[in-house]
């Protein structure tokens, strides 16, 4: 067991720890950790920190939503101490249940994690203007099915998407949504290794979609 105290965390007081059985984390469920945060902001960001083991995300529509109930939460990061030992998985999606595994909040950093889930999208980012998502030093280990590691859809003007130094079994995609345009002002893809099982690495679809 790892006894985690604030002094061990590189993220200070504004942290929640999650982890698998025996990890010593505050929470075993990611959504519960997110829901416990009520005062995150640009000047007071939080980090939900995975400290080890395997966390299984329930097979429910939307997966873990870092926007919280009502969609108003922001500035909550999700990271792991070591991507080799900090795993997030999800059962194969049942009929009628939608992905992704992680629905991000507008301003968010995701790092140091291994994702293992046979769904079409692991991380999904629908945001307001001026938002910023950074995903780095993760491993998308998933096998089977059409796989998008990070999908950016309906993002607002001036948004920034960074995907750096990941090992990806799949692709990184930008797409329009029903009745909405997508405008990612800055798209940074750097230092990633793509496992060539999907046939492509970058998927950009700006075609109009019906309501």
Rosetta silent file (secondary structure, phi, psi, omega in degrees, C-alpha in Angstrom):
SEQUENCE: XXXXXXXXXXXXXXXXXXXXXXXXXXXXXXXXXXXXXXXXXXXXXXXXXXXXXXXXXXXXXXXXXXXXXXXXXXXXXXXXXXXXXXXXXXXXXXXXXXXXXXXXXXXXXXXXXXXXXXXXXXXXXXXXXXXXXXXXXXXXXXXXXXXXXXXXXXXXXXXXXXXXXXXXXXXXXXXXXXXXXXXXXXXXXXXXXXXXXXXXXXXXXXXXXXX
SCORE:     score description
SCORE:     0.000 S_00000001
   1 L     0.000  140.089  176.528    0.000    0.000    0.000 S_00000001
   2 L  -101.864  121.221  175.937    1.149    3.519   -0.809 S_00000001
   3 L   -88.842  108.027 -174.679    0.369    6.101    1.851 S_00000001
   4 L   -98.010  125.180  174.055   -0.200    9.274   -0.091 S_00000001
   5 L  -120.099  166.085 -178.928    0.021   12.615    1.658 S_00000001
   6 H   -58.149  -32.423 -177.533   -0.110   16.088    0.233 S_00000001
   7 H   -66.125  -20.776  179.892    3.643   16.383    0.609 S_00000001
   8 H   -86.802  -13.401 -174.288    4.101   13.557   -1.919 S_00000001
   9 L   -90.814  134.021  177.766    1.935   15.181   -4.554 S_00000001
  10 L   -79.523    5.934 -174.320    3.476   17.516   -7.134 S_00000001
  11 L  -116.223    7.404  172.813    0.121   19.281   -7.419 S_00000001
  12 L    71.728 -154.827 -174.428   -0.263   20.678   -3.907 S_00000001
  13 L   -68.378  -28.216 -173.310   -3.439   20.975   -1.911 S_00000001
  14 L   -86.440   61.832 -177.448   -5.740   21.060   -4.939 S_00000001
  15 E  -137.371  152.107  168.445   -5.593   17.353   -5.668 S_00000001
  16 E  -127.948  134.206  179.154   -7.728   14.238   -5.424 S_00000001
  17 E  -101.436  140.982  175.255   -6.075   10.818   -5.615 S_00000001
  18 E  -129.671  156.589  179.486   -7.591    7.801   -7.360 S_00000001
  19 L  -178.380  171.969  178.459   -6.247    4.294   -7.730 S_00000001
  20 L   -76.839  179.846 -179.755   -6.853    0.592   -7.838 S_00000001
  21 L   -56.063  134.276  177.743   -7.357   -1.713   -4.838 S_00000001
  22 L    80.305    4.837 -176.743   -4.641   -1.351   -2.219 S_00000001
  23 L   -79.396  -21.466 -175.259   -3.248    1.871   -3.689 S_00000001
  24 L    83.023   12.205 -178.585   -4.105    4.033   -0.687 S_00000001
  25 L   -74.439  159.312  176.869   -5.942    6.530   -2.882 S_00000001
  26 L   -68.853  -32.927 -176.601   -8.778    8.722   -1.647 S_00000001
  27 E  -133.160  147.371  171.841  -11.114    7.429   -4.374 S_00000001
  28 L  -102.429   -8.347 -176.911  -11.436    4.243   -6.422 S_00000001
  29 L  -120.483  125.960 -175.630  -13.872    5.900   -8.842 S_00000001
  30 H   -65.218  -44.122 -177.892  -12.759    8.767  -11.106 S_00000001
  31 H   -62.011  -37.278  177.991  -16.184   10.382  -11.406 S_00000001
  32 H   -62.978  -37.631  177.429  -16.565   10.496   -7.624 S_00000001
  33 H   -64.909  -43.634  178.398  -13.241   12.330   -7.384 S_00000001
  34 H   -62.537  -45.438 -176.170  -14.353   14.854  -10.018 S_00000001
  35 H   -66.295  -20.754 -179.976  -17.744   15.355   -8.347 S_00000001
  36 L   -77.449   -9.112 -178.223  -16.054   16.106   -5.016 S_00000001
  37 L   -95.278  125.670 -175.803  -14.486   19.256   -6.524 S_00000001
  38 L  -123.426   -7.443 -173.146  -16.657   22.353   -6.278 S_00000001
  39 L  -133.028   28.095  177.703  -14.333   25.363   -6.583 S_00000001
  40 L   -70.016  146.094 -179.288  -11.923   24.713   -9.466 S_00000001
  41 E  -161.015  177.776  178.941  -11.059   27.755  -11.563 S_00000001
  42 L   -60.905  -31.529  179.622   -8.317   29.292  -13.704 S_00000001
  43 L   -95.788   -5.303  178.177   -6.618   30.515  -10.536 S_00000001
  44 E  -141.581   67.485  178.938   -7.347   27.328   -8.586 S_00000001
  45 L   -72.775  154.103  176.439   -6.953   24.309  -10.885 S_00000001
  46 E  -117.277  160.005  172.469   -7.270   20.784   -9.526 S_00000001
  47 E  -129.667  124.713  167.914   -5.664   17.497  -10.521 S_00000001
  48 E   -87.465  111.219 -168.939   -7.287   14.101  -10.187 S_00000001
  49 E  -107.659  118.086  176.136   -4.119   12.044   -9.737 S_00000001
  50 E   -81.336  119.174 -175.122   -3.991    8.310  -10.489 S_00000001
  51 L  -102.930   -0.905  174.683   -1.405    6.847   -8.100 S_00000001
  52 L   146.355  154.253  179.180   -1.391    3.246   -9.313 S_00000001
  53 E    92.286 -171.508 -178.470   -3.294    0.120  -10.240 S_00000001
  54 E  -109.864  126.972  174.599   -6.222   -0.409  -12.597 S_00000001
  55 E  -110.101  125.829  178.423   -9.377    1.703  -12.487 S_00000001
  56 E   -98.895  121.754  178.227  -12.355    0.369  -14.420 S_00000001
  57 E   -81.602  129.459  179.439  -14.711    3.013  -15.782 S_00000001
  58 L   -57.468  146.211 -178.768  -18.361    1.888  -15.624 S_00000001
  59 L   -82.977   74.061  178.660  -19.898    1.092  -18.991 S_00000001
  60 L  -124.223  155.516 -178.667  -22.299    4.023  -19.024 S_00000001
  61 L   -58.967  130.889  177.942  -22.980    6.588  -21.713 S_00000001
  62 L    89.852  -13.322  178.905  -20.412    9.355  -21.694 S_00000001
  63 L    60.575 -137.491  177.566  -17.919    7.571  -19.444 S_00000001
  64 E   -91.031  124.014 -177.665  -16.263    9.921  -16.937 S_00000001
  65 E  -107.506  108.182 -179.647  -17.399   13.524  -17.464 S_00000001
  66 L   -75.131   -3.167  173.450  -14.924   16.067  -16.108 S_00000001
  67 L   -84.383  -13.747  178.735  -17.523   18.795  -16.683 S_00000001
  68 L    73.076  179.654  177.830  -19.611   17.303  -13.887 S_00000001
  69 L   -64.219  127.999 -177.629  -23.369   17.333  -13.489 S_00000001
  70 L    87.151   -9.858  173.196  -24.745   20.254  -15.483 S_00000001
  71 L    72.510   25.112 -174.214  -21.510   20.641  -17.429 S_00000001
  72 L  -102.745   -8.852 -178.098  -20.144   23.622  -15.504 S_00000001
  73 L   -74.468  150.655  178.807  -16.860   22.288  -14.076 S_00000001
  74 L  -155.725  167.877  178.290  -13.553   23.370  -15.606 S_00000001
  75 L    58.366   46.238  173.735   -9.812   23.440  -14.892 S_00000001
  76 E  -121.363  115.388 -179.840   -9.654   19.855  -13.610 S_00000001
  77 E   -89.927  162.893  176.761   -6.669   17.844  -14.855 S_00000001
  78 E  -136.733  117.844 -177.140   -6.305   14.060  -14.927 S_00000001
  79 E  -145.038  167.476  177.702   -2.869   12.490  -14.622 S_00000001
  80 E  -123.321  152.084  176.587   -0.899    9.481  -13.455 S_00000001
  81 L   -68.787  -29.676 -176.760    2.322    9.145  -11.527 S_00000001
  82 L  -159.001  119.130 -175.754    3.577    6.562  -14.049 S_00000001
  83 L   -66.755  -17.524  178.189    1.863    5.475  -17.236 S_00000001
  84 L   -74.240  -24.013 -175.235    3.305    1.970  -16.830 S_00000001
  85 L  -120.610   -2.519 -178.491    1.415    1.431  -13.573 S_00000001
  86 E  -111.980   97.240 -172.981   -1.576    3.791  -13.848 S_00000001
  87 E  -108.549  143.318  173.888   -4.211    2.077  -15.994 S_00000001
  88 E  -127.967  120.244  177.677   -7.728    3.138  -16.979 S_00000001
  89 E  -128.880  170.258  179.633   -9.935    0.600  -18.696 S_00000001
  90 E  -150.460  137.736  178.435  -13.560    0.188  -19.670 S_00000001
  91 L   -60.196  161.951  176.113  -15.553   -2.882  -20.683 S_00000001
  92 L   -57.576  131.548 -175.076  -16.597   -3.307  -24.296 S_00000001
  93 L   -62.680  128.030  178.385  -19.437   -0.858  -24.877 S_00000001
  94 L   -78.136  165.394  179.025  -22.855   -2.490  -24.672 S_00000001
  95 L   -58.560  131.767  177.887  -25.676   -1.796  -27.117 S_00000001
  96 L    85.661   -3.734  178.832  -27.118    1.675  -26.609 S_00000001
  97 L  -103.453  129.435 -176.218  -24.191    2.896  -24.501 S_00000001
  98 L   -98.294  152.681  171.991  -22.071    5.662  -25.998 S_00000001
  99 L   -80.955 -179.018   12.614  -18.388    6.377  -25.614 S_00000001
 100 L   -94.056 -173.333  171.821  -15.985    8.083  -24.776 S_00000001
 101 L   -77.315  -45.422  179.642  -14.028    6.882  -21.765 S_00000001
 102 E  -122.772  121.865  169.445  -13.126   10.473  -20.772 S_00000001
 103 E  -100.754  116.956 -172.667  -15.200   13.552  -21.606 S_00000001
 104 L   -79.315  162.702  165.541  -12.930   16.489  -20.891 S_00000001
 105 L   -88.987  169.959 -173.627  -13.705   19.877  -19.417 S_00000001
 106 L   -57.911  -43.733 -178.853  -12.734   22.918  -21.558 S_00000001
 107 E  -114.241  113.788 -169.760   -9.312   23.539  -19.973 S_00000001
 108 E  -159.040  146.455  172.617   -7.571   20.308  -19.085 S_00000001
 109 E  -120.685  131.694  177.958   -4.255   18.434  -19.048 S_00000001
 110 E  -123.552  128.979 -172.278   -4.170   14.619  -19.318 S_00000001
 111 E  -157.603  156.628  168.099   -0.870   12.845  -18.738 S_00000001
 112 L    64.680   33.960 -175.496    0.950    9.751  -17.494 S_00000001
 113 L  -130.178  153.619  168.434   -1.833    7.197  -18.083 S_00000001
 114 E  -110.657  126.706  178.528   -2.463    3.987  -20.017 S_00000001
 115 E  -106.351  133.286 -179.175   -5.932    3.672  -21.570 S_00000001
 116 E  -139.292   96.756 -178.362   -7.297    0.259  -22.488 S_00000001
 117 E  -157.912  129.229 -177.629  -10.853    0.213  -23.813 S_00000001
 118 L   -86.907   63.691  174.932  -12.314   -1.137  -27.037 S_00000001
 119 L  -120.727  167.629 -173.140  -14.470    1.893  -27.805 S_00000001
 120 L   -75.753  -24.166  179.270  -14.324    4.208  -30.799 S_00000001
 121 E  -137.784  131.707  177.718  -13.102    7.244  -28.830 S_00000001
 122 E   -88.973  -49.074 -177.445  -11.008    7.332  -25.674 S_00000001
 123 E  -124.441  129.010 -178.526  -10.872   11.078  -24.987 S_00000001
 124 E  -126.177  138.256 -172.871  -13.446   13.544  -26.322 S_00000001
 125 E  -129.973  101.656  171.001  -13.221   17.345  -26.219 S_00000001
 126 L  -111.381  118.316 -166.695  -16.265   19.545  -26.939 S_00000001
 127 L  -137.573  173.808  176.493  -15.401   23.010  -25.779 S_00000001
 128 L   -95.149  171.712 -178.883  -16.073   26.723  -25.741 S_00000001
 129 L   -58.237  141.031  176.383  -13.995   29.417  -27.422 S_00000001
 130 L    78.032   15.696 -178.476  -10.459   29.822  -26.129 S_00000001
 131 L   -81.147  167.209 -174.623  -10.235   26.367  -24.570 S_00000001
 132 E  -147.350  119.833  174.292   -7.043   24.344  -24.198 S_00000001
 133 E  -120.029  127.827  175.393   -6.534   20.566  -24.031 S_00000001
 134 E  -121.916  122.767  177.406   -3.075   19.040  -23.575 S_00000001
 135 E  -121.741  118.410 -176.106   -2.628   15.259  -23.715 S_00000001
 136 E  -146.712  152.967  174.126    0.911   14.002  -23.208 S_00000001
 137 L    57.188   39.889  176.448    2.974   11.001  -22.108 S_00000001
 138 L  -113.919  166.582  177.428    0.050    8.564  -22.324 S_00000001
 139 E  -127.167  116.694  172.774   -0.338    5.123  -23.900 S_00000001
 140 E   -93.522   95.421 -169.937   -3.473    4.262  -25.877 S_00000001
 141 L   -90.813   -5.277 -170.103   -3.115    0.496  -25.716 S_00000001
 142 L   -56.126  142.442  173.650   -6.549   -0.426  -26.973 S_00000001
 143 L  -122.444  148.728  175.925   -6.985   -3.110  -29.592 S_00000001
 144 L    91.038  136.715  175.196   -9.995   -3.799  -31.766 S_00000001
 145 L    80.242  164.662  173.972  -12.502   -1.516  -33.451 S_00000001
 146 L   -67.708  127.537 -168.194  -12.153    1.896  -35.017 S_00000001
 147 L  -127.693  121.819  171.626  -10.055    3.777  -32.504 S_00000001
 148 E  -117.220  123.219 -179.023   -9.568    7.487  -31.904 S_00000001
 149 E   -71.892  -53.742  176.740   -7.303    8.414  -29.014 S_00000001
 150 E  -126.383  122.609  177.013   -8.277   12.104  -28.864 S_00000001
 151 E  -115.591  123.319  178.735  -11.339   13.391  -30.723 S_00000001
 152 E  -108.753  117.173 -179.051  -11.937   17.140  -30.885 S_00000001
 153 E  -134.699  143.034  177.931  -15.427   18.126  -31.955 S_00000001
 154 L    55.766   38.080  178.418  -17.421   21.374  -31.859 S_00000001
 155 L   -82.511  146.383 -174.444  -14.445   23.269  -30.425 S_00000001
 156 L   -83.705  167.615  179.683  -14.672   27.033  -30.286 S_00000001
 157 L   -57.009  135.667  177.481  -12.663   29.753  -31.977 S_00000001
 158 L    83.494    8.382 -179.760   -9.164   30.183  -30.561 S_00000001
 159 E   -73.943  155.160  178.792   -8.963   26.708  -29.028 S_00000001
 160 E  -125.690  126.588  175.251   -5.634   24.905  -28.632 S_00000001
 161 E  -117.985  119.510  177.476   -5.223   21.123  -28.886 S_00000001
 162 E  -116.450  128.119  175.084   -1.836   19.656  -27.937 S_00000001
 163 E  -130.412  106.515 -170.790   -1.027   15.952  -28.310 S_00000001
 164 E  -131.812  139.522  166.921    2.596   15.268  -27.414 S_00000001
 165 L    55.897   42.533  176.549    4.859   12.305  -26.635 S_00000001
 166 L  -108.801  157.988  169.620    2.180    9.611  -26.575 S_00000001
 167 E  -105.541  116.880 -165.601    2.193    5.999  -27.772 S_00000001
 168 E  -124.851  119.416  170.002   -1.007    5.666  -29.772 S_00000001
 169 L   -96.422   82.262 -176.065   -2.767    2.602  -31.157 S_00000001
 170 L   151.788 -147.584 -176.319   -5.190    4.593  -33.271 S_00000001
 171 E  -135.964  171.323  171.626   -5.536    8.144  -34.528 S_00000001
 172 E  -113.907  127.227 -172.244   -6.053   11.745  -33.419 S_00000001
 173 E  -127.562  146.748  170.830   -9.154   13.296  -34.949 S_00000001
 174 E  -122.780  132.161 -177.212  -10.845   16.658  -35.412 S_00000001
 175 E  -146.227  157.176  171.821  -14.447   16.679  -36.570 S_00000001
 176 L   -81.093  161.071  175.336  -17.520   18.865  -36.882 S_00000001
 177 E  -116.563  168.648 -179.823  -20.648   18.151  -34.883 S_00000001
 178 L   -57.442  121.112  175.945  -24.326   18.316  -35.802 S_00000001
 179 L    71.703   12.969 -177.135  -25.293   21.928  -36.416 S_00000001
 180 E  -141.378  146.520  177.016  -21.962   23.315  -35.238 S_00000001
 181 L   -94.990  161.715  179.284  -18.662   24.246  -36.817 S_00000001
 182 L  -117.470  132.977 -179.479  -15.230   23.353  -35.502 S_00000001
 183 L  -141.214   86.979  173.704  -12.421   25.879  -35.237 S_00000001
 184 E   -90.636  107.713 -174.092   -9.258   24.640  -33.555 S_00000001
 185 E   -68.293  -35.257 -179.140   -6.963   27.610  -33.992 S_00000001
 186 E  -132.533  123.500 -179.855   -3.837   25.699  -32.946 S_00000001
 187 E  -122.806  109.498 -175.959   -3.334   21.949  -33.417 S_00000001
 188 E  -111.460  118.115  178.884    0.008   20.682  -32.065 S_00000001
 189 E  -124.924  110.652 -169.547    1.013   17.088  -32.743 S_00000001
 190 E  -146.823  132.785  170.329    4.571   16.401  -31.606 S_00000001
 191 L    70.509   17.588 -179.817    6.743   13.463  -30.544 S_00000001
 192 L   -88.660  148.963  171.136    4.033   10.795  -30.759 S_00000001
 193 E  -109.918  123.043 -179.329    4.583    7.187  -31.811 S_00000001
 194 E  -103.018  128.286  174.471    1.697    5.694  -33.765 S_00000001
 195 L   -82.178  120.428 -167.372    1.155    1.947  -33.869 S_00000001
 196 L   -80.911   47.858  179.987    0.168    1.371  -37.517 S_00000001
 197 L   -92.839  -14.455 -175.777   -2.776   -0.959  -36.922 S_00000001
 198 L   -98.026  -15.055  177.984   -5.478    1.534  -37.875 S_00000001
 199 L    95.229  -16.293  177.150   -4.152    2.623  -41.258 S_00000001
 200 L  -153.985  162.248 -177.600   -3.900    6.345  -40.472 S_00000001
 201 L  -113.843  -33.184 -177.754   -2.672    8.630  -37.698 S_00000001
 202 E  -125.700  129.613 -177.511   -4.479   11.939  -38.207 S_00000001
 203 E  -125.336  108.043  179.551   -8.152   12.246  -39.151 S_00000001
 204 E  -117.816  113.060 -177.572   -9.450   15.732  -39.952 S_00000001
 205 E  -122.672  104.099 -177.850  -13.060   15.900  -41.149 S_00000001
 206 L  -105.579   15.106 -179.169  -14.400   19.432  -41.604 S_00000001
 207 L   -70.653  147.007  179.677  -17.368   18.465  -43.782 S_00000001
 208 L   -62.311  143.408  176.060  -20.782   19.853  -42.767 S_00000001
 209 L  -120.227  143.052 -177.929  -22.930   17.525  -40.680 S_00000001
 210 L   -72.191  158.565  174.335  -26.721   17.658  -40.505 S_00000001
 211 L   -70.864    0.000    0.000  -28.638   18.582  -37.385 S_00000001
